[in-house]
JSON list of C-alpha atoms in Angstrom, two decimals:
[
{"chain": "A", "resi": 1, "resn": "GLN", "atom": "CA", "xyz": [26.24, 174.21, 174.39]},
{"chain": "A", "resi": 2, "resn": "SER", "atom": "CA", "xyz": [22.95, 176.12, 174.44]},
{"chain": "A", "resi": 3, "resn": "VAL", "atom": "CA", "xyz": [22.23, 178.80, 171.85]},
{"chain": "A", "resi": 4, "resn": "LEU", "atom": "CA", "xyz": [21.04, 180.96, 174.74]},
{"chain": "A", "resi": 5, "resn": "THR", "atom": "CA", "xyz": [23.49, 181.63, 177.56]},
{"chain": "A", "resi": 6, "resn": "GLN", "atom": "CA", "xyz": [22.33, 181.75, 181.16]},
{"chain": "A", "resi": 7, "resn": "PRO", "atom": "CA", "xyz": [24.41, 181.75, 184.35]},
{"chain": "A", "resi": 8, "resn": "LEU", "atom": "CA", "xyz": [24.53, 178.28, 185.89]},
{"chain": "A", "resi": 9, "resn": "SER", "atom": "CA", "xyz": [23.53, 179.55, 189.30]},
{"chain": "A", "resi": 10, "resn": "ALA", "atom": "CA", "xyz": [22.24, 182.51, 191.24]},
{"chain": "A", "resi": 11, "resn": "SER", "atom": "CA", "xyz": [21.43, 183.04, 194.89]},
{"chain": "A", "resi": 12, "resn": "GLY", "atom": "CA", "xyz": [19.87, 185.47, 197.30]},
{"chain": "A", "resi": 13, "resn": "THR", "atom": "CA", "xyz": [18.38, 185.78, 200.74]},
{"chain": "A", "resi": 14, "resn": "PRO", "atom": "CA", "xyz": [14.67, 186.19, 201.44]},
{"chain": "A", "resi": 15, "resn": "GLY", "atom": "CA", "xyz": [13.45, 189.65, 200.52]},
{"chain": "A", "resi": 16, "resn": "GLN", "atom": "CA", "xyz": [16.32, 190.37, 198.14]},
{"chain": "A", "resi": 17, "resn": "ARG", "atom": "CA", "xyz": [16.09, 191.07, 194.41]},
{"chain": "A", "resi": 18, "resn": "VAL", "atom": "CA", "xyz": [17.78, 188.74, 191.96]},
{"chain": "A", "resi": 19, "resn": "ILE", "atom": "CA", "xyz": [18.28, 189.15, 188.23]},
{"chain": "A", "resi": 20, "resn": "ILE", "atom": "CA", "xyz": [18.87, 186.25, 185.85]},
{"chain": "A", "resi": 21, "resn": "SER", "atom": "CA", "xyz": [20.26, 187.03, 182.42]},
{"chain": "A", "resi": 22, "resn": "CYS", "atom": "CA", "xyz": [19.79, 185.33, 179.07]},
{"chain": "A", "resi": 23, "resn": "SER", "atom": "CA", "xyz": [22.10, 186.16, 176.20]},
{"chain": "A", "resi": 24, "resn": "GLY", "atom": "CA", "xyz": [21.32, 185.32, 172.60]},
{"chain": "A", "resi": 25, "resn": "SER", "atom": "CA", "xyz": [21.68, 186.77, 169.14]},
{"chain": "A", "resi": 26, "resn": "ARG", "atom": "CA", "xyz": [19.95, 188.73, 166.37]},
{"chain": "A", "resi": 27, "resn": "SER", "atom": "CA", "xyz": [18.26, 185.63, 165.02]},
{"chain": "A", "resi": 28, "resn": "ASN", "atom": "CA", "xyz": [16.56, 184.74, 168.28]},
{"chain": "A", "resi": 29, "resn": "ILE", "atom": "CA", "xyz": [16.18, 187.22, 171.16]},
{"chain": "A", "resi": 30, "resn": "LYS", "atom": "CA", "xyz": [16.41, 190.35, 169.03]},
{"chain": "A", "resi": 31, "resn": "SER", "atom": "CA", "xyz": [13.88, 189.06, 166.52]},
{"chain": "A", "resi": 32, "resn": "ASN", "atom": "CA", "xyz": [11.31, 187.23, 168.63]},
{"chain": "A", "resi": 33, "resn": "TYR", "atom": "CA", "xyz": [9.48, 187.22, 171.93]},
{"chain": "A", "resi": 34, "resn": "VAL", "atom": "CA", "xyz": [11.32, 185.81, 174.95]},
{"chain": "A", "resi": 35, "resn": "TYR", "atom": "CA", "xyz": [9.66, 183.49, 177.45]},
{"chain": "A", "resi": 36, "resn": "TRP", "atom": "CA", "xyz": [10.68, 182.44, 180.94]},
{"chain": "A", "resi": 37, "resn": "TYR", "atom": "CA", "xyz": [9.83, 179.19, 182.71]},
{"chain": "A", "resi": 38, "resn": "GLN", "atom": "CA", "xyz": [10.20, 178.10, 186.32]},
{"chain": "A", "resi": 39, "resn": "GLN", "atom": "CA", "xyz": [10.83, 174.45, 187.08]},
{"chain": "A", "resi": 40, "resn": "LEU", "atom": "CA", "xyz": [10.50, 173.13, 190.61]},
{"chain": "A", "resi": 41, "resn": "PRO", "atom": "CA", "xyz": [12.15, 169.78, 191.38]},
{"chain": "A", "resi": 42, "resn": "GLY", "atom": "CA", "xyz": [10.31, 166.84, 189.82]},
{"chain": "A", "resi": 43, "resn": "THR", "atom": "CA", "xyz": [7.68, 168.99, 188.13]},
{"chain": "A", "resi": 44, "resn": "ALA", "atom": "CA", "xyz": [6.93, 170.29, 184.67]},
{"chain": "A", "resi": 45, "resn": "PRO", "atom": "CA", "xyz": [8.08, 173.79, 183.71]},
{"chain": "A", "resi": 46, "resn": "LYS", "atom": "CA", "xyz": [5.64, 176.59, 184.44]},
{"chain": "A", "resi": 47, "resn": "LEU", "atom": "CA", "xyz": [5.25, 179.65, 182.23]},
{"chain": "A", "resi": 48, "resn": "LEU", "atom": "CA", "xyz": [6.39, 182.68, 184.18]},
{"chain": "A", "resi": 49, "resn": "ILE", "atom": "CA", "xyz": [6.79, 185.42, 181.57]},
{"chain": "A", "resi": 50, "resn": "TYR", "atom": "CA", "xyz": [5.55, 185.60, 177.98]},
{"chain": "A", "resi": 51, "resn": "ASN", "atom": "CA", "xyz": [6.10, 188.12, 175.19]},
{"chain": "A", "resi": 52, "resn": "ASN", "atom": "CA", "xyz": [9.22, 189.49, 176.91]},
{"chain": "A", "resi": 53, "resn": "ASP", "atom": "CA", "xyz": [7.52, 191.13, 179.86]},
{"chain": "A", "resi": 54, "resn": "GLN", "atom": "CA", "xyz": [3.98, 189.85, 180.33]},
{"chain": "A", "resi": 55, "resn": "ARG", "atom": "CA", "xyz": [2.85, 187.77, 183.30]},
{"chain": "A", "resi": 56, "resn": "PRO", "atom": "CA", "xyz": [0.23, 185.04, 182.94]},
{"chain": "A", "resi": 57, "resn": "SER", "atom": "CA", "xyz": [-2.69, 185.22, 185.30]},
{"chain": "A", "resi": 58, "resn": "GLY", "atom": "CA", "xyz": [-1.68, 183.98, 188.74]},
{"chain": "A", "resi": 59, "resn": "VAL", "atom": "CA", "xyz": [2.03, 184.81, 188.48]},
{"chain": "A", "resi": 60, "resn": "PRO", "atom": "CA", "xyz": [2.97, 187.29, 191.24]},
{"chain": "A", "resi": 61, "resn": "ASP", "atom": "CA", "xyz": [4.14, 190.74, 190.20]},
{"chain": "A", "resi": 62, "resn": "ARG", "atom": "CA", "xyz": [7.40, 189.99, 192.02]},
{"chain": "A", "resi": 63, "resn": "PHE", "atom": "CA", "xyz": [8.43, 188.42, 188.72]},
{"chain": "A", "resi": 64, "resn": "SER", "atom": "CA", "xyz": [9.24, 190.71, 185.82]},
{"chain": "A", "resi": 65, "resn": "GLY", "atom": "CA", "xyz": [10.87, 190.30, 182.44]},
{"chain": "A", "resi": 66, "resn": "SER", "atom": "CA", "xyz": [12.68, 192.65, 180.10]},
{"chain": "A", "resi": 67, "resn": "LYS", "atom": "CA", "xyz": [14.53, 192.55, 176.81]},
{"chain": "A", "resi": 68, "resn": "SER", "atom": "CA", "xyz": [17.12, 194.76, 175.19]},
{"chain": "A", "resi": 69, "resn": "GLY", "atom": "CA", "xyz": [18.78, 193.92, 171.91]},
{"chain": "A", "resi": 70, "resn": "THR", "atom": "CA", "xyz": [20.14, 190.39, 172.05]},
{"chain": "A", "resi": 71, "resn": "SER", "atom": "CA", "xyz": [19.69, 189.93, 175.80]},
{"chain": "A", "resi": 72, "resn": "ALA", "atom": "CA", "xyz": [16.82, 189.37, 178.16]},
{"chain": "A", "resi": 73, "resn": "SER", "atom": "CA", "xyz": [16.46, 189.35, 181.93]},
{"chain": "A", "resi": 74, "resn": "LEU", "atom": "CA", "xyz": [14.21, 187.93, 184.57]},
{"chain": "A", "resi": 75, "resn": "ALA", "atom": "CA", "xyz": [14.00, 189.86, 187.81]},
{"chain": "A", "resi": 76, "resn": "ILE", "atom": "CA", "xyz": [12.61, 188.40, 191.01]},
{"chain": "A", "resi": 77, "resn": "SER", "atom": "CA", "xyz": [12.03, 190.81, 193.85]},
{"chain": "A", "resi": 78, "resn": "GLY", "atom": "CA", "xyz": [11.06, 190.06, 197.43]},
{"chain": "A", "resi": 79, "resn": "LEU", "atom": "CA", "xyz": [12.71, 186.66, 197.15]},
{"chain": "A", "resi": 80, "resn": "ARG", "atom": "CA", "xyz": [10.86, 183.82, 198.87]},
{"chain": "A", "resi": 81, "resn": "SER", "atom": "CA", "xyz": [11.89, 180.28, 199.73]},
{"chain": "A", "resi": 82, "resn": "GLU", "atom": "CA", "xyz": [9.42, 178.88, 197.19]},
{"chain": "A", "resi": 83, "resn": "ASP", "atom": "CA", "xyz": [11.33, 180.66, 194.41]},
{"chain": "A", "resi": 84, "resn": "ASP", "atom": "CA", "xyz": [14.11, 178.10, 194.86]},
{"chain": "A", "resi": 85, "resn": "ALA", "atom": "CA", "xyz": [13.97, 176.50, 191.40]},
{"chain": "A", "resi": 86, "resn": "ILE", "atom": "CA", "xyz": [15.56, 176.34, 187.96]},
{"chain": "A", "resi": 87, "resn": "TYR", "atom": "CA", "xyz": [14.70, 179.13, 185.54]},
{"chain": "A", "resi": 88, "resn": "TYR", "atom": "CA", "xyz": [14.85, 178.78, 181.76]},
{"chain": "A", "resi": 89, "resn": "CYS", "atom": "CA", "xyz": [14.65, 181.38, 179.05]},
{"chain": "A", "resi": 90, "resn": "ALA", "atom": "CA", "xyz": [13.21, 180.32, 175.69]},
{"chain": "A", "resi": 91, "resn": "VAL", "atom": "CA", "xyz": [12.78, 181.86, 172.27]},
{"chain": "A", "resi": 92, "resn": "CYS", "atom": "CA", "xyz": [12.39, 180.84, 168.63]},
{"chain": "A", "resi": 93, "resn": "ASP", "atom": "CA", "xyz": [15.43, 181.14, 166.43]},
{"chain": "A", "resi": 94, "resn": "ASP", "atom": "CA", "xyz": [14.73, 182.34, 162.89]},
{"chain": "A", "resi": 95, "resn": "ASN", "atom": "CA", "xyz": [17.97, 180.95, 161.44]},
{"chain": "A", "resi": 96, "resn": "LEU", "atom": "CA", "xyz": [17.54, 177.52, 163.00]},
{"chain": "A", "resi": 97, "resn": "SER", "atom": "CA", "xyz": [13.73, 177.44, 162.58]},
{"chain": "A", "resi": 98, "resn": "ASP", "atom": "CA", "xyz": [13.78, 175.94, 166.03]},
{"chain": "A", "resi": 99, "resn": "TRP", "atom": "CA", "xyz": [12.79, 176.65, 169.59]},
{"chain": "A", "resi": 100, "resn": "VAL", "atom": "CA", "xyz": [15.89, 177.22, 171.71]},
{"chain": "A", "resi": 101, "resn": "PHE", "atom": "CA", "xyz": [16.16, 177.12, 175.47]},
{"chain": "A", "resi": 102, "resn": "GLY", "atom": "CA", "xyz": [18.80, 178.46, 177.77]},
{"chain": "A", "resi": 103, "resn": "GLY", "atom": "CA", "xyz": [20.72, 175.95, 179.82]},
{"chain": "A", "resi": 104, "resn": "GLY", "atom": "CA", "xyz": [18.85, 176.96, 182.95]},
{"chain": "A", "resi": 105, "resn": "THR", "atom": "CA", "xyz": [19.81, 178.93, 186.06]},
{"chain": "A", "resi": 106, "resn": "LYS", "atom": "CA", "xyz": [19.53, 177.24, 189.45]},
{"chain": "A", "resi": 107, "resn": "LEU", "atom": "CA", "xyz": [18.31, 179.85, 191.91]},
{"chain": "A", "resi": 108, "resn": "THR", "atom": "CA", "xyz": [19.08, 179.10, 195.54]},
{"chain": "A", "resi": 109, "resn": "VAL", "atom": "CA", "xyz": [17.28, 181.02, 198.27]},
{"chain": "A", "resi": 110, "resn": "LEU", "atom": "CA", "xyz": [19.71, 181.03, 201.18]},
{"chain": "B", "resi": 1, "resn": "GLN", "atom": "CA", "xyz": [-9.15, 173.61, 183.69]},
{"chain": "B", "resi": 2, "resn": "LEU", "atom": "CA", "xyz": [-7.07, 172.20, 180.84]},
{"chain": "B", "resi": 3, "resn": "HIS", "atom": "CA", "xyz": [-5.24, 168.97, 181.64]},
{"chain": "B", "resi": 4, "resn": "LEU", "atom": "CA", "xyz": [-2.68, 167.12, 179.53]},
{"chain": "B", "resi": 5, "resn": "GLN", "atom": "CA", "xyz": [-1.54, 163.59, 180.27]},
{"chain": "B", "resi": 6, "resn": "GLU", "atom": "CA", "xyz": [1.26, 161.68, 178.56]},
{"chain": "B", "resi": 7, "resn": "SER", "atom": "CA", "xyz": [1.07, 157.90, 178.21]},
{"chain": "B", "resi": 8, "resn": "GLY", "atom": "CA", "xyz": [3.20, 155.20, 176.65]},
{"chain": "B", "resi": 9, "resn": "PRO", "atom": "CA", "xyz": [5.96, 152.69, 177.37]},
{"chain": "B", "resi": 10, "resn": "GLY", "atom": "CA", "xyz": [8.57, 153.76, 179.89]},
{"chain": "B", "resi": 11, "resn": "LEU", "atom": "CA", "xyz": [11.20, 151.51, 178.37]},
{"chain": "B", "resi": 12, "resn": "VAL", "atom": "CA", "xyz": [12.15, 151.28, 174.70]},
{"chain": "B", "resi": 13, "resn": "LYS", "atom": "CA", "xyz": [14.91, 149.23, 173.14]},
{"chain": "B", "resi": 14, "resn": "SER", "atom": "CA", "xyz": [17.68, 150.86, 171.23]},
{"chain": "B", "resi": 15, "resn": "SER", "atom": "CA", "xyz": [17.00, 151.21, 167.45]},
{"chain": "B", "resi": 16, "resn": "GLU", "atom": "CA", "xyz": [13.25, 150.83, 167.97]},
{"chain": "B", "resi": 17, "resn": "THR", "atom": "CA", "xyz": [10.51, 153.46, 167.82]},
{"chain": "B", "resi": 18, "resn": "LEU", "atom": "CA", "xyz": [9.37, 155.46, 170.83]},
{"chain": "B", "resi": 19, "resn": "SER", "atom": "CA", "xyz": [5.60, 156.11, 170.84]},
{"chain": "B", "resi": 20, "resn": "LEU", "atom": "CA", "xyz": [3.77, 158.43, 173.21]},
{"chain": "B", "resi": 21, "resn": "THR", "atom": "CA", "xyz": [0.26, 159.83, 173.34]},
{"chain": "B", "resi": 22, "resn": "CYS", "atom": "CA", "xyz": [-0.98, 163.00, 174.96]},
{"chain": "B", "resi": 23, "resn": "THR", "atom": "CA", "xyz": [-4.61, 163.02, 176.07]},
{"chain": "B", "resi": 24, "resn": "VAL", "atom": "CA", "xyz": [-6.16, 166.44, 176.51]},
{"chain": "B", "resi": 25, "resn": "SER", "atom": "CA", "xyz": [-9.11, 167.05, 178.82]},
{"chain": "B", "resi": 26, "resn": "GLY", "atom": "CA", "xyz": [-10.94, 170.20, 179.80]},
{"chain": "B", "resi": 27, "resn": "GLY", "atom": "CA", "xyz": [-10.63, 171.63, 176.29]},
{"chain": "B", "resi": 28, "resn": "SER", "atom": "CA", "xyz": [-10.87, 170.69, 172.63]},
{"chain": "B", "resi": 29, "resn": "ILE", "atom": "CA", "xyz": [-7.77, 169.81, 170.67]},
{"chain": "B", "resi": 30, "resn": "SER", "atom": "CA", "xyz": [-9.63, 170.72, 167.47]},
{"chain": "B", "resi": 31, "resn": "SER", "atom": "CA", "xyz": [-9.80, 174.37, 168.46]},
{"chain": "B", "resi": 32, "resn": "SER", "atom": "CA", "xyz": [-8.24, 176.60, 165.82]},
{"chain": "B", "resi": 33, "resn": "ASN", "atom": "CA", "xyz": [-6.80, 178.70, 168.61]},
{"chain": "B", "resi": 34, "resn": "TYR", "atom": "CA", "xyz": [-3.88, 176.51, 169.59]},
{"chain": "B", "resi": 35, "resn": "TYR", "atom": "CA", "xyz": [-0.89, 174.48, 168.51]},
{"chain": "B", "resi": 36, "resn": "TRP", "atom": "CA", "xyz": [0.15, 171.43, 170.54]},
{"chain": "B", "resi": 37, "resn": "GLY", "atom": "CA", "xyz": [3.72, 170.34, 171.12]},
{"chain": "B", "resi": 38, "resn": "TRP", "atom": "CA", "xyz": [6.25, 167.88, 172.52]},
{"chain": "B", "resi": 39, "resn": "ILE", "atom": "CA", "xyz": [9.30, 168.87, 174.57]},
{"chain": "B", "resi": 40, "resn": "ARG", "atom": "CA", "xyz": [11.81, 166.59, 176.24]},
{"chain": "B", "resi": 41, "resn": "GLN", "atom": "CA", "xyz": [14.34, 166.86, 179.05]},
{"chain": "B", "resi": 42, "resn": "PRO", "atom": "CA", "xyz": [17.19, 164.37, 179.52]},
{"chain": "B", "resi": 43, "resn": "PRO", "atom": "CA", "xyz": [17.84, 163.56, 183.20]},
{"chain": "B", "resi": 44, "resn": "GLY", "atom": "CA", "xyz": [19.60, 166.47, 184.88]},
{"chain": "B", "resi": 45, "resn": "LYS", "atom": "CA", "xyz": [19.70, 168.51, 181.67]},
{"chain": "B", "resi": 46, "resn": "GLY", "atom": "CA", "xyz": [17.79, 171.28, 179.92]},
{"chain": "B", "resi": 47, "resn": "LEU", "atom": "CA", "xyz": [14.72, 171.42, 177.72]},
{"chain": "B", "resi": 48, "resn": "GLU", "atom": "CA", "xyz": [14.57, 170.51, 174.03]},
{"chain": "B", "resi": 49, "resn": "TRP", "atom": "CA", "xyz": [11.64, 171.14, 171.70]},
{"chain": "B", "resi": 50, "resn": "ILE", "atom": "CA", "xyz": [10.74, 168.19, 169.51]},
{"chain": "B", "resi": 51, "resn": "GLY", "atom": "CA", "xyz": [7.88, 169.48, 167.40]},
{"chain": "B", "resi": 52, "resn": "SER", "atom": "CA", "xyz": [4.35, 170.86, 167.29]},
{"chain": "B", "resi": 53, "resn": "ILE", "atom": "CA", "xyz": [1.07, 170.23, 165.49]},
{"chain": "B", "resi": 54, "resn": "TYR", "atom": "CA", "xyz": [-2.09, 172.17, 164.64]},
{"chain": "B", "resi": 55, "resn": "TYR", "atom": "CA", "xyz": [-5.60, 170.72, 164.63]},
{"chain": "B", "resi": 56, "resn": "SER", "atom": "CA", "xyz": [-5.44, 170.72, 160.82]},
{"chain": "B", "resi": 57, "resn": "GLY", "atom": "CA", "xyz": [-2.42, 168.42, 160.90]},
{"chain": "B", "resi": 58, "resn": "THR", "atom": "CA", "xyz": [0.16, 171.07, 160.06]},
{"chain": "B", "resi": 59, "resn": "THR", "atom": "CA", "xyz": [3.41, 170.21, 161.78]},
{"chain": "B", "resi": 60, "resn": "TYR", "atom": "CA", "xyz": [6.69, 171.87, 162.65]},
{"chain": "B", "resi": 61, "resn": "TYR", "atom": "CA", "xyz": [9.67, 169.81, 163.77]},
{"chain": "B", "resi": 62, "resn": "SER", "atom": "CA", "xyz": [13.00, 170.60, 165.36]},
{"chain": "B", "resi": 63, "resn": "PRO", "atom": "CA", "xyz": [15.51, 170.34, 162.50]},
{"chain": "B", "resi": 64, "resn": "PRO", "atom": "CA", "xyz": [17.98, 168.05, 164.32]},
{"chain": "B", "resi": 65, "resn": "LEU", "atom": "CA", "xyz": [15.18, 165.55, 165.02]},
{"chain": "B", "resi": 66, "resn": "LYS", "atom": "CA", "xyz": [13.06, 166.04, 161.92]},
{"chain": "B", "resi": 67, "resn": "SER", "atom": "CA", "xyz": [14.23, 162.90, 160.10]},
{"chain": "B", "resi": 68, "resn": "ARG", "atom": "CA", "xyz": [13.13, 160.68, 163.00]},
{"chain": "B", "resi": 69, "resn": "VAL", "atom": "CA", "xyz": [9.99, 162.42, 164.29]},
{"chain": "B", "resi": 70, "resn": "THR", "atom": "CA", "xyz": [6.33, 162.11, 163.40]},
{"chain": "B", "resi": 71, "resn": "ILE", "atom": "CA", "xyz": [3.63, 163.96, 165.30]},
{"chain": "B", "resi": 72, "resn": "SER", "atom": "CA", "xyz": [-0.01, 163.20, 164.54]},
{"chain": "B", "resi": 73, "resn": "ILE", "atom": "CA", "xyz": [-3.36, 164.32, 165.88]},
{"chain": "B", "resi": 74, "resn": "ASP", "atom": "CA", "xyz": [-6.59, 162.43, 166.58]},
{"chain": "B", "resi": 75, "resn": "THR", "atom": "CA", "xyz": [-9.31, 165.02, 167.08]},
{"chain": "B", "resi": 76, "resn": "PRO", "atom": "CA", "xyz": [-12.19, 162.58, 167.90]},
{"chain": "B", "resi": 77, "resn": "LYS", "atom": "CA", "xyz": [-10.10, 161.15, 170.74]},
{"chain": "B", "resi": 78, "resn": "ASN", "atom": "CA", "xyz": [-8.77, 164.58, 171.76]},
{"chain": "B", "resi": 79, "resn": "GLN", "atom": "CA", "xyz": [-5.23, 163.22, 171.56]},
{"chain": "B", "resi": 80, "resn": "PHE", "atom": "CA", "xyz": [-2.00, 163.90, 169.76]},
{"chain": "B", "resi": 81, "resn": "SER", "atom": "CA", "xyz": [0.93, 161.53, 169.47]},
{"chain": "B", "resi": 82, "resn": "LEU", "atom": "CA", "xyz": [4.68, 161.38, 169.07]},
{"chain": "B", "resi": 83, "resn": "LYS", "atom": "CA", "xyz": [6.74, 158.77, 167.27]},
{"chain": "B", "resi": 84, "resn": "LEU", "atom": "CA", "xyz": [10.53, 158.92, 167.41]},
{"chain": "B", "resi": 85, "resn": "SER", "atom": "CA", "xyz": [12.33, 156.28, 165.38]},
{"chain": "B", "resi": 86, "resn": "SER", "atom": "CA", "xyz": [15.76, 154.68, 165.67]},
{"chain": "B", "resi": 87, "resn": "VAL", "atom": "CA", "xyz": [16.19, 155.67, 169.30]},
{"chain": "B", "resi": 88, "resn": "THR", "atom": "CA", "xyz": [19.49, 155.56, 171.15]},
{"chain": "B", "resi": 89, "resn": "ALA", "atom": "CA", "xyz": [20.48, 156.15, 174.76]},
{"chain": "B", "resi": 90, "resn": "ALA", "atom": "CA", "xyz": [20.66, 159.88, 173.94]},
{"chain": "B", "resi": 91, "resn": "ASP", "atom": "CA", "xyz": [16.86, 159.85, 173.58]},
{"chain": "B", "resi": 92, "resn": "THR", "atom": "CA", "xyz": [16.39, 158.87, 177.23]},
{"chain": "B", "resi": 93, "resn": "ALA", "atom": "CA", "xyz": [14.45, 161.77, 178.72]},
{"chain": "B", "resi": 94, "resn": "VAL", "atom": "CA", "xyz": [11.31, 162.97, 180.39]},
{"chain": "B", "resi": 95, "resn": "TYR", "atom": "CA", "xyz": [8.88, 163.71, 177.56]},
{"chain": "B", "resi": 96, "resn": "TYR", "atom": "CA", "xyz": [6.34, 166.48, 178.04]},
{"chain": "B", "resi": 97, "resn": "CYS", "atom": "CA", "xyz": [3.33, 167.36, 175.94]},
{"chain": "B", "resi": 98, "resn": "ALA", "atom": "CA", "xyz": [2.22, 170.96, 176.08]},
{"chain": "B", "resi": 99, "resn": "ARG", "atom": "CA", "xyz": [-0.14, 173.50, 174.57]},
{"chain": "B", "resi": 100, "resn": "HIS", "atom": "CA", "xyz": [1.05, 176.59, 172.76]},
{"chain": "B", "resi": 101, "resn": "ALA", "atom": "CA", "xyz": [-0.64, 179.75, 173.99]},
{"chain": "B", "resi": 102, "resn": "GLY", "atom": "CA", "xyz": [-1.96, 180.57, 170.51]},
{"chain": "B", "resi": 103, "resn": "SER", "atom": "CA", "xyz": [-2.48, 179.52, 166.91]},
{"chain": "B", "resi": 104, "resn": "TYR", "atom": "CA", "xyz": [1.19, 179.94, 166.03]},
{"chain": "B", "resi": 105, "resn": "TRP", "atom": "CA", "xyz": [3.95, 177.46, 166.78]},
{"chain": "B", "resi": 106, "resn": "LYS", "atom": "CA", "xyz": [6.17, 180.27, 168.05]},
{"chain": "B", "resi": 107, "resn": "GLU", "atom": "CA", "xyz": [3.79, 181.07, 170.91]},
{"chain": "B", "resi": 108, "resn": "SER", "atom": "CA", "xyz": [4.83, 180.10, 174.43]},
{"chain": "B", "resi": 109, "resn": "PHE", "atom": "CA", "xyz": [3.89, 176.78, 176.02]},
{"chain": "B", "resi": 110, "resn": "ASP", "atom": "CA", "xyz": [1.27, 177.67, 178.62]},
{"chain": "B", "resi": 111, "resn": "TYR", "atom": "CA", "xyz": [-0.07, 174.30, 179.74]},
{"chain": "B", "resi": 112, "resn": "TRP", "atom": "CA", "xyz": [2.13, 171.24, 180.29]},
{"chain": "B", "resi": 113, "resn": "GLY", "atom": "CA", "xyz": [1.56, 167.60, 181.08]},
{"chain": "B", "resi": 114, "resn": "GLN", "atom": "CA", "xyz": [3.32, 166.15, 184.10]},
{"chain": "B", "resi": 115, "resn": "GLY", "atom": "CA", "xyz": [5.86, 164.40, 181.89]},
{"chain": "B", "resi": 116, "resn": "THR", "atom": "CA", "xyz": [6.76, 160.75, 181.42]},
{"chain": "B", "resi": 117, "resn": "LEU", "atom": "CA", "xyz": [10.22, 159.23, 181.67]},
{"chain": "B", "resi": 118, "resn": "VAL", "atom": "CA", "xyz": [11.25, 157.12, 178.71]},
{"chain": "B", "resi": 119, "resn": "THR", "atom": "CA", "xyz": [14.42, 155.09, 179.06]},
{"chain": "B", "resi": 120, "resn": "VAL", "atom": "CA", "xyz": [16.17, 153.63, 176.04]},
{"chain": "B", "resi": 121, "resn": "SER", "atom": "CA", "xyz": [17.87, 150.34, 176.83]},
{"chain": "B", "resi": 122, "resn": "SER", "atom": "CA", "xyz": [20.47, 148.50, 174.87]}
]
């Protein structure tokens, strides 16, 4: 069981907007920055969002992150076939002194 | 462009020690600007942080693995390494090395190696 809770799956059609949630607690999401990673099949994770809502250079503005209290969200607008991937949220947990990752959400673009 | 490459045996026997090295190119591992880390992913499962190291040798380890993990750094070779002792089948995973985005171990991982599968056999 992951410390961070994500839905197992999400789906949408091209052009739609999808939101993936990540639920945590006071010792992790509320207290620290949240990060989001995209993992395509057979590849290493790629940093998508850092510091809750910042995009690294090269990440399209279709991807956006937000945080409120003990939860965080990743929104993907204008869904494209290449967004078909697994998305992980990640944060440091102050109580555990550990990095914790969500279990991952498999996004299917129909 | 920064590049990280993991290397080491793909097969380790149960109860022995897993050893991997990450070679960094396109940047200096002795920069005071970054931490360097190891993350693993069992087949079909999620990500697990193992530990991270600074150029000075300061380390942070995941508490559940701390008793079995040693991460070291070799600045002349621009490499850092992972040793995980007393392995079991539960340690079978793809092992990634990665760079933290800053000089704090709580910064995000912004550059990743391609990963290397290590299988623990009985």
